[in-house]
PDB file of C-alpha atoms in Angstrom:
ATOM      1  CA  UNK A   1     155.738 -36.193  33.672  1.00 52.00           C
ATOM      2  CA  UNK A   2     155.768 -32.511  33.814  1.00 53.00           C
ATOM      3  CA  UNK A   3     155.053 -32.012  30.295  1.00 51.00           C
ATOM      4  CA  UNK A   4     152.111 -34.350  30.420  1.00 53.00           C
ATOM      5  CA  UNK A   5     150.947 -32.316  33.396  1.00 51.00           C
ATOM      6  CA  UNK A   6     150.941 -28.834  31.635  1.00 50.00           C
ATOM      7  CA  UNK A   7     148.866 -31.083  29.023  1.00 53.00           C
ATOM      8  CA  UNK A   8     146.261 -31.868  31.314  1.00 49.00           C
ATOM      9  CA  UNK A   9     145.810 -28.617  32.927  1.00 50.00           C
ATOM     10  CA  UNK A  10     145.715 -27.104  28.910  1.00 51.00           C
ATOM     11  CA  UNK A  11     143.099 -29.585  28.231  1.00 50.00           C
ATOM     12  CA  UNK A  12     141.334 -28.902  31.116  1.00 48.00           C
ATOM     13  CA  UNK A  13     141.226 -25.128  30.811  1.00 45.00           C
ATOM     14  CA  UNK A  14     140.289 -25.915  26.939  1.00 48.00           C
ATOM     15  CA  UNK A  15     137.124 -27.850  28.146  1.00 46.00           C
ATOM     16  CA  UNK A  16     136.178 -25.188  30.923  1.00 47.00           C
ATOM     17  CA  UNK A  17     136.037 -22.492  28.482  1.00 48.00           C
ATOM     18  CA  UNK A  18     133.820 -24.615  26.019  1.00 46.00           C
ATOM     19  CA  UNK A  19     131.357 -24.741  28.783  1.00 42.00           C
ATOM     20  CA  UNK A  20     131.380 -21.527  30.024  1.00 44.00           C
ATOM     21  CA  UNK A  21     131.399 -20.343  26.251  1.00 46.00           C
ATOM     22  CA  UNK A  22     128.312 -22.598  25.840  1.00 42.00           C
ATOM     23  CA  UNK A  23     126.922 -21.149  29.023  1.00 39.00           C
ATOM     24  CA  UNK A  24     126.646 -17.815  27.583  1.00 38.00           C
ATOM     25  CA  UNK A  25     125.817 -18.663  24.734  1.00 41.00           C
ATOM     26  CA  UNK A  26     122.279 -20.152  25.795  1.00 41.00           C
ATOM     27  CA  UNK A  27     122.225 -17.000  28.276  1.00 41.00           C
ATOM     28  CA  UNK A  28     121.878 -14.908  25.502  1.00 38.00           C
ATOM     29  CA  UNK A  29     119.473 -16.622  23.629  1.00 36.00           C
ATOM     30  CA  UNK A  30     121.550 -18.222  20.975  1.00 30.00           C
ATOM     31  CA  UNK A  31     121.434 -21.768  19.430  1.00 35.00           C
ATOM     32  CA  UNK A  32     124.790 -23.335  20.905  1.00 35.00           C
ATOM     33  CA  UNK A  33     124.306 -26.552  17.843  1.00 35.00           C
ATOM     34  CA  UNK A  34     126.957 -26.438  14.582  1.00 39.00           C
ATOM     35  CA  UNK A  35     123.136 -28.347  12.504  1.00 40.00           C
ATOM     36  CA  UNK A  36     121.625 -26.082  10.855  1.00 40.00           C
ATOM     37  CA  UNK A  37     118.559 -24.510  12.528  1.00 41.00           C
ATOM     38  CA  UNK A  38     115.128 -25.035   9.858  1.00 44.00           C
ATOM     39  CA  UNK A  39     113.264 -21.721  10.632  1.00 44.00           C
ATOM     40  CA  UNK A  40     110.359 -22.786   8.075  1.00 44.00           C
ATOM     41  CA  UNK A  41     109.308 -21.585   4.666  1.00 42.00           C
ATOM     42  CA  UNK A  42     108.610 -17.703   4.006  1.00 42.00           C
ATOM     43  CA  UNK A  43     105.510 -16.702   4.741  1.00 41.00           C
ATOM     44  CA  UNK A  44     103.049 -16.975   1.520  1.00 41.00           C
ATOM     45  CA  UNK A  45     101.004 -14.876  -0.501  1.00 44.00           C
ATOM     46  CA  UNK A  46      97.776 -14.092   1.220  1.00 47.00           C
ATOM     47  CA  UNK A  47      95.564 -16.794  -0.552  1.00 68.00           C
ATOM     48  CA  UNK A  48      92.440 -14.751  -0.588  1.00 87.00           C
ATOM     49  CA  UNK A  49      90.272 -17.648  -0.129  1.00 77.00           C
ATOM     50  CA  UNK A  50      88.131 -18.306   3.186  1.00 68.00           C
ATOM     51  CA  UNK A  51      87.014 -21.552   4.570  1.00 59.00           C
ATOM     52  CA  UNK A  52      83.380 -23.109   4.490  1.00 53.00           C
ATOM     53  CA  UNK A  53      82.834 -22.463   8.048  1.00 50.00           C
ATOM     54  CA  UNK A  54      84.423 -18.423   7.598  1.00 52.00           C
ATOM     55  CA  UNK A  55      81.626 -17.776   4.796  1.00 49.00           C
ATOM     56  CA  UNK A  56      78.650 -16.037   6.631  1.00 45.00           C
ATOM     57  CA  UNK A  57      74.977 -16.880   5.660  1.00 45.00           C
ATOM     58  CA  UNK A  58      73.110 -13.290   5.332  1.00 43.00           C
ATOM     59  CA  UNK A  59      69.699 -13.539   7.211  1.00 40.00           C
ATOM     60  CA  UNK A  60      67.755 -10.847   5.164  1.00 47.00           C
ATOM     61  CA  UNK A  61      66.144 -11.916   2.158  1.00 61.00           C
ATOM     62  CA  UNK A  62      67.720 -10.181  -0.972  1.00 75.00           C
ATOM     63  CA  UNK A  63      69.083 -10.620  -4.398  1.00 83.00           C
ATOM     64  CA  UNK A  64      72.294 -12.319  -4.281  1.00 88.00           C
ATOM     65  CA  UNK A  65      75.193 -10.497  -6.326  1.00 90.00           C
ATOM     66  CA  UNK A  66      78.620 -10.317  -6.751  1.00 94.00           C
ATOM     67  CA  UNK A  67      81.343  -7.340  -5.860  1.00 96.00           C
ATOM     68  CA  UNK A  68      84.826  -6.969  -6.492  1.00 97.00           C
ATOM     69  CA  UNK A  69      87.276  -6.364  -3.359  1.00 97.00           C
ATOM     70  CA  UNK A  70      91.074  -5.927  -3.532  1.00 97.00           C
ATOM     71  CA  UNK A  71      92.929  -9.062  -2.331  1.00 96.00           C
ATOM     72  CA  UNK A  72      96.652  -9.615  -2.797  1.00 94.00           C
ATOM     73  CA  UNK A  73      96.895  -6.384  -5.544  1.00 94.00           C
ATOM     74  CA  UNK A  74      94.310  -7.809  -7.702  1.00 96.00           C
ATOM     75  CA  UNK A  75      90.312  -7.694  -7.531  1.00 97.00           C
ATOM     76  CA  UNK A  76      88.392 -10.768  -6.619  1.00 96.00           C
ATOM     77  CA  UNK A  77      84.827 -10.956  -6.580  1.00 95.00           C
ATOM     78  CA  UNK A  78      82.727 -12.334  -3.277  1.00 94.00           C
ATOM     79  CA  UNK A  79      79.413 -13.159  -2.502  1.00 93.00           C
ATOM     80  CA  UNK A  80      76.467 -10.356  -1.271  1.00 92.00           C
ATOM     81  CA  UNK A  81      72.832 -10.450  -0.978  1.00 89.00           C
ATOM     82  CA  UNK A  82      71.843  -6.638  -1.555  1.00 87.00           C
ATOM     83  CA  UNK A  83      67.876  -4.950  -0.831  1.00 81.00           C
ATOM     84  CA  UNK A  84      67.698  -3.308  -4.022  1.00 68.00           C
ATOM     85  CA  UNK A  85      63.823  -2.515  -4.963  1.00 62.00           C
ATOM     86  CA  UNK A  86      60.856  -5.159  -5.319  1.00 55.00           C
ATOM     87  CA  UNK A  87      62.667  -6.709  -8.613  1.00 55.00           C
ATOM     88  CA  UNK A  88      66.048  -5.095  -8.706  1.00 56.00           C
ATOM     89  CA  UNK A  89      66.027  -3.347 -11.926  1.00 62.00           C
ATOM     90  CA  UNK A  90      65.636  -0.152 -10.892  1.00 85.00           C
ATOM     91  CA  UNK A  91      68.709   1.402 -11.780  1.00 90.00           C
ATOM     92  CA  UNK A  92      69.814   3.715  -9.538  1.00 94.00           C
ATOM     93  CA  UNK A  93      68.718   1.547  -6.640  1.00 93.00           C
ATOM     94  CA  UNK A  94      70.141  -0.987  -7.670  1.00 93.00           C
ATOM     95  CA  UNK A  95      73.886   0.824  -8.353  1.00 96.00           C
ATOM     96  CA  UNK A  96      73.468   2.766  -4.876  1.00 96.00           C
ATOM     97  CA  UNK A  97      72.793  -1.096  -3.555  1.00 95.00           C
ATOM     98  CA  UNK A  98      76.491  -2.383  -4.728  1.00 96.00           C
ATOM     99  CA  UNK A  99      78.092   0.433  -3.796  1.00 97.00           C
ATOM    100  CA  UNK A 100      76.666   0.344   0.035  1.00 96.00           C
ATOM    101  CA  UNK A 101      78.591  -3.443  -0.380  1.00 96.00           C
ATOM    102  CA  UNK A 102      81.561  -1.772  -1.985  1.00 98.00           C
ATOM    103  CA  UNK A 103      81.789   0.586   0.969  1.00 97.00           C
ATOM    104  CA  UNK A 104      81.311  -1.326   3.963  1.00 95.00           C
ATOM    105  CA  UNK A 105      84.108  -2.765   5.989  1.00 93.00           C
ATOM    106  CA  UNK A 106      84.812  -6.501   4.683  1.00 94.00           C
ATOM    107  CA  UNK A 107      83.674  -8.929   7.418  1.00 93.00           C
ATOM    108  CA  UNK A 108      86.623  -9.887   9.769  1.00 93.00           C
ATOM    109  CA  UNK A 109      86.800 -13.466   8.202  1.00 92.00           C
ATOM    110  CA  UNK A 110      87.528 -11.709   4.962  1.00 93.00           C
ATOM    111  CA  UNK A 111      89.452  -9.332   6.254  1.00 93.00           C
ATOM    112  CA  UNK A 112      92.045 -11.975   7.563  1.00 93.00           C
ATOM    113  CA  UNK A 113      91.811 -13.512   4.257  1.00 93.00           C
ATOM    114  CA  UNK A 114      93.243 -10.314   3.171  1.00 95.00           C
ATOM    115  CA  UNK A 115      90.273  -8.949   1.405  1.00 96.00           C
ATOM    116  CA  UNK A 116      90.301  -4.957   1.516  1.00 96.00           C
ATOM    117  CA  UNK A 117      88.113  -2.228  -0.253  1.00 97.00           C
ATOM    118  CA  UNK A 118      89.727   1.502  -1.721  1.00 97.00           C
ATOM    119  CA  UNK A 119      85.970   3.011  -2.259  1.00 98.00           C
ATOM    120  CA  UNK A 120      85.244   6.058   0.057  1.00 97.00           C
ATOM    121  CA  UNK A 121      82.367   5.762   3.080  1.00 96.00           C
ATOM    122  CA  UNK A 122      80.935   8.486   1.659  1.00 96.00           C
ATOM    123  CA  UNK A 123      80.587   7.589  -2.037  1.00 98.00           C
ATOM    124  CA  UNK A 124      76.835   8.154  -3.301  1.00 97.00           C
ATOM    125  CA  UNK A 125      75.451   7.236  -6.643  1.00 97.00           C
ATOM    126  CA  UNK A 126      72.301   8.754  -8.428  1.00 96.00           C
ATOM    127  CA  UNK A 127      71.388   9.752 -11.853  1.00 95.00           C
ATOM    128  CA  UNK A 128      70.543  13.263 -13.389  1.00 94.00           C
ATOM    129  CA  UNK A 129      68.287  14.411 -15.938  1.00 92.00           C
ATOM    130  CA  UNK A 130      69.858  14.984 -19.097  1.00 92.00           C
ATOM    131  CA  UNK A 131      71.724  12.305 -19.227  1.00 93.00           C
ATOM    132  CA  UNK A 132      72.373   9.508 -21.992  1.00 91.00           C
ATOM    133  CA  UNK A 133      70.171   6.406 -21.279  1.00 90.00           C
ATOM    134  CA  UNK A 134      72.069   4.642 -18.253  1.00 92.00           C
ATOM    135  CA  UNK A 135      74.661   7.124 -17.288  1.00 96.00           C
ATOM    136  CA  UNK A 136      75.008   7.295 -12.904  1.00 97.00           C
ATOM    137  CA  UNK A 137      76.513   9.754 -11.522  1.00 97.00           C
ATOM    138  CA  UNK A 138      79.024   9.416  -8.595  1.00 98.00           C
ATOM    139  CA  UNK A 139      79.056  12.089  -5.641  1.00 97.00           C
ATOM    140  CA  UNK A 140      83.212  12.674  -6.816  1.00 97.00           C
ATOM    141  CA  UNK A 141      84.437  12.780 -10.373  1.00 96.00           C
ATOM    142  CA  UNK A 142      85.324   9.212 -11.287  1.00 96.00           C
ATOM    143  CA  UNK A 143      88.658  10.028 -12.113  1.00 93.00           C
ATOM    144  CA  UNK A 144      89.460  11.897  -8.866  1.00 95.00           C
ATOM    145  CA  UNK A 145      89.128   8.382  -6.940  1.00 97.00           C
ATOM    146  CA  UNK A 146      91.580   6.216  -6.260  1.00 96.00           C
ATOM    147  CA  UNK A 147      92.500   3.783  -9.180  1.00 97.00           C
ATOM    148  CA  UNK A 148      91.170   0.736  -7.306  1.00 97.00           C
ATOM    149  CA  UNK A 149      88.183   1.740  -6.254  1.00 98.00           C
ATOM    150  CA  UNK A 150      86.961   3.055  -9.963  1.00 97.00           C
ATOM    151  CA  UNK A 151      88.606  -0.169 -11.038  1.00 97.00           C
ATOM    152  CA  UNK A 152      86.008  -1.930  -8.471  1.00 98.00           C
ATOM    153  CA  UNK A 153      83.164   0.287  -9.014  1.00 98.00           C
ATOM    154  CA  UNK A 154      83.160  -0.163 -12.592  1.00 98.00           C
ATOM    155  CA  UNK A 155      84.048  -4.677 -12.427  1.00 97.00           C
ATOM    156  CA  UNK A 156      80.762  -4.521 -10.106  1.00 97.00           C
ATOM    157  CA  UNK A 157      78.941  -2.350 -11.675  1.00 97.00           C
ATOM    158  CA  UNK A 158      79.496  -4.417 -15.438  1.00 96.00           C
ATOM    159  CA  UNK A 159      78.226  -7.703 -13.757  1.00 92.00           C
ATOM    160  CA  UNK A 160      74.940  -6.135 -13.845  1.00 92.00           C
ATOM    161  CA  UNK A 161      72.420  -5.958 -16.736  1.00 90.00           C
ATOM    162  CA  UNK A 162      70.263  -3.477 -15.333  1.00 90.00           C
ATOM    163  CA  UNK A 163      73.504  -1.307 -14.926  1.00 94.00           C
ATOM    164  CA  UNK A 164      75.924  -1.839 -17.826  1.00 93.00           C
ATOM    165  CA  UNK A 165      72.941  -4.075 -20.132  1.00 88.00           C
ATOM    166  CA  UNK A 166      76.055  -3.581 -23.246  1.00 89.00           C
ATOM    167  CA  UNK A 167      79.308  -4.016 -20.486  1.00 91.00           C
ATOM    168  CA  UNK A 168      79.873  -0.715 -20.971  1.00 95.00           C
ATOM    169  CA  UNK A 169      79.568   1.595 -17.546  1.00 97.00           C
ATOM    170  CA  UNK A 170      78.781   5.304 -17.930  1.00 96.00           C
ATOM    171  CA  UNK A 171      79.766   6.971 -14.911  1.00 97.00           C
ATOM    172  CA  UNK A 172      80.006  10.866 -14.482  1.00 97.00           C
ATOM    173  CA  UNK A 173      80.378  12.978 -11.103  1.00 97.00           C
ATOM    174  CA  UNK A 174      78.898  15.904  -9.784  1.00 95.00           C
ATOM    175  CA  UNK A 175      80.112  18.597 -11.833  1.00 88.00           C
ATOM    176  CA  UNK A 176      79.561  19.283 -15.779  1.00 89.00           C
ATOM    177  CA  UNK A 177      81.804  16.923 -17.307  1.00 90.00           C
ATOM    178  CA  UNK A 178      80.654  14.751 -19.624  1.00 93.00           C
ATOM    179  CA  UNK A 179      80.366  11.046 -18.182  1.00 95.00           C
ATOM    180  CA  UNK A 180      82.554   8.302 -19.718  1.00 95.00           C
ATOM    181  CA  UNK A 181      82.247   5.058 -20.447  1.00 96.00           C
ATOM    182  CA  UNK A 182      84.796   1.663 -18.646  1.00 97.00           C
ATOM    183  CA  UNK A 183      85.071  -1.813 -19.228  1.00 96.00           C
ATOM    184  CA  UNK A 184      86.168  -3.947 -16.727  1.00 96.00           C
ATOM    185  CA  UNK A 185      88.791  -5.632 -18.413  1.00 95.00           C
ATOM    186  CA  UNK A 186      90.784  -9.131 -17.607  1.00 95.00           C
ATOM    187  CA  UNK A 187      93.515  -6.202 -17.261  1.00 95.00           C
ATOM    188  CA  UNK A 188      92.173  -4.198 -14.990  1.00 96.00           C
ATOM    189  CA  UNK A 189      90.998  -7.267 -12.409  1.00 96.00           C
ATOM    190  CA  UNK A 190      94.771  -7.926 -12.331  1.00 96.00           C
ATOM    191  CA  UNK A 191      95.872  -4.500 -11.927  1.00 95.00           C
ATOM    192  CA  UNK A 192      93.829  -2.083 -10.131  1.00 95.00           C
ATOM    193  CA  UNK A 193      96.272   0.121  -9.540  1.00 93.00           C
ATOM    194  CA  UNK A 194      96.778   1.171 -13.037  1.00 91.00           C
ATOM    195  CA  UNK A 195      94.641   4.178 -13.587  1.00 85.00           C
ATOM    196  CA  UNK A 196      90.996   2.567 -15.626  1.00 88.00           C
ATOM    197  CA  UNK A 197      91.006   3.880 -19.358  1.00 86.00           C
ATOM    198  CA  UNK A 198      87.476   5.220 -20.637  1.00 90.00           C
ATOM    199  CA  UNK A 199      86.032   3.865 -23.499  1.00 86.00           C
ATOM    200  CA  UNK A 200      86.208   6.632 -26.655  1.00 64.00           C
ATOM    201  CA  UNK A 201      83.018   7.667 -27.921  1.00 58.00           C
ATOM    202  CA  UNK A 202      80.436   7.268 -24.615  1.00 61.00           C
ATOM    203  CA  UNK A 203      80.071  11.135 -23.530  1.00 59.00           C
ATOM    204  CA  UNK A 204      76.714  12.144 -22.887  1.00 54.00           C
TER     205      UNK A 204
END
């Protein structure tokens, strides 16, 4: 009887300290279960779409275009209305136009879509005497900016056939370099990043 005593007491002690062990265990802030615990899938890949109701109606009457944005390392175009002249195909209004939309802080529904833009606030575009037919200068040499933002200056800028009438865009900066010419390529909208190539042959 004295062994089955000792047995009890062990058996009792055993089951205290499974408690107590389970006691701080939840005290702590841990799962006290031996099933697996299901913390959900990884987040995903920012989808860089918007809903219906996220897509904003512009009130001023315009001419409706499309710009390229950065969105999950690649370029993807959205929707603008731009005031660009009485018809729109005056050139440099027109490229200063896109390039206001370029600038400008995506809208906070696109933003949470994970839309982004790499072209400076202070980017200007104009034109200079002198020139090949169609060449804009930018306010910084084009190859001084940041890879993605010639990369969406130059997709934007090739939608347009006031701007880039062959697909070819001229662009030059402020100094005397000669201008060169890009194509937005199917490359390029996939990889921003990778420094734009100029097309040989297109100095002014």
């Amino acid at each position: 009887m004295g062994s089955d005593n000792r047995r009890a007491r062990r058996s009792a002690l055993a089951l205290a300290g499974a408690v107590a062990g389970a006691v701080l265990a939840a005290g702590c802030g841990i799962r006290s279960t031996s099933v697996p615990v299901d913390a959900g899938a990884a987040p995903s890949q920012v989808p860089c779409t918007m809903s219906a109701e996220n897509i904003t109606t512009q009130a001023l009457k315009g001419i409706p275009v499309q710009i390229y944005m950065v969105c999950s390392s690649q370029l993807v175009t959205v929707d603008r209305t731009v005031q660009a002249g009485k018809n729109g195909s005056d050139r440099v209004p027109v490229a200063q136009a896109l390039l206001d939309e370029l600038r400008r802080k995506p809208p906070t529904a696109e933003r949470q879509a994970g839309y982004s833009t790499a072209v400076p606030e202070n980017l200007r575009v104009g034109a200079r005497t002198g020139d090949r037919q169609g060449t804009l200068r930018l306010s910084e040499q084009p190859e001084d900016l940041r890879s993605e933002a010639l990369a969406q200056i130059v997709c934007t800028y090739a939608e347009s056939d006031t701007l880039a009438p062959e697909g070819t865009v001229v662009l030059g900066g402020p100094g005397n370099y000669a201008p060169r010419g890009y194509l937005c390529t199917s490359e390029m909208k996939a990889r921003p990043k990778t420094v734009p190539t100029p097309v040989t042959g297109t100095g002014g």
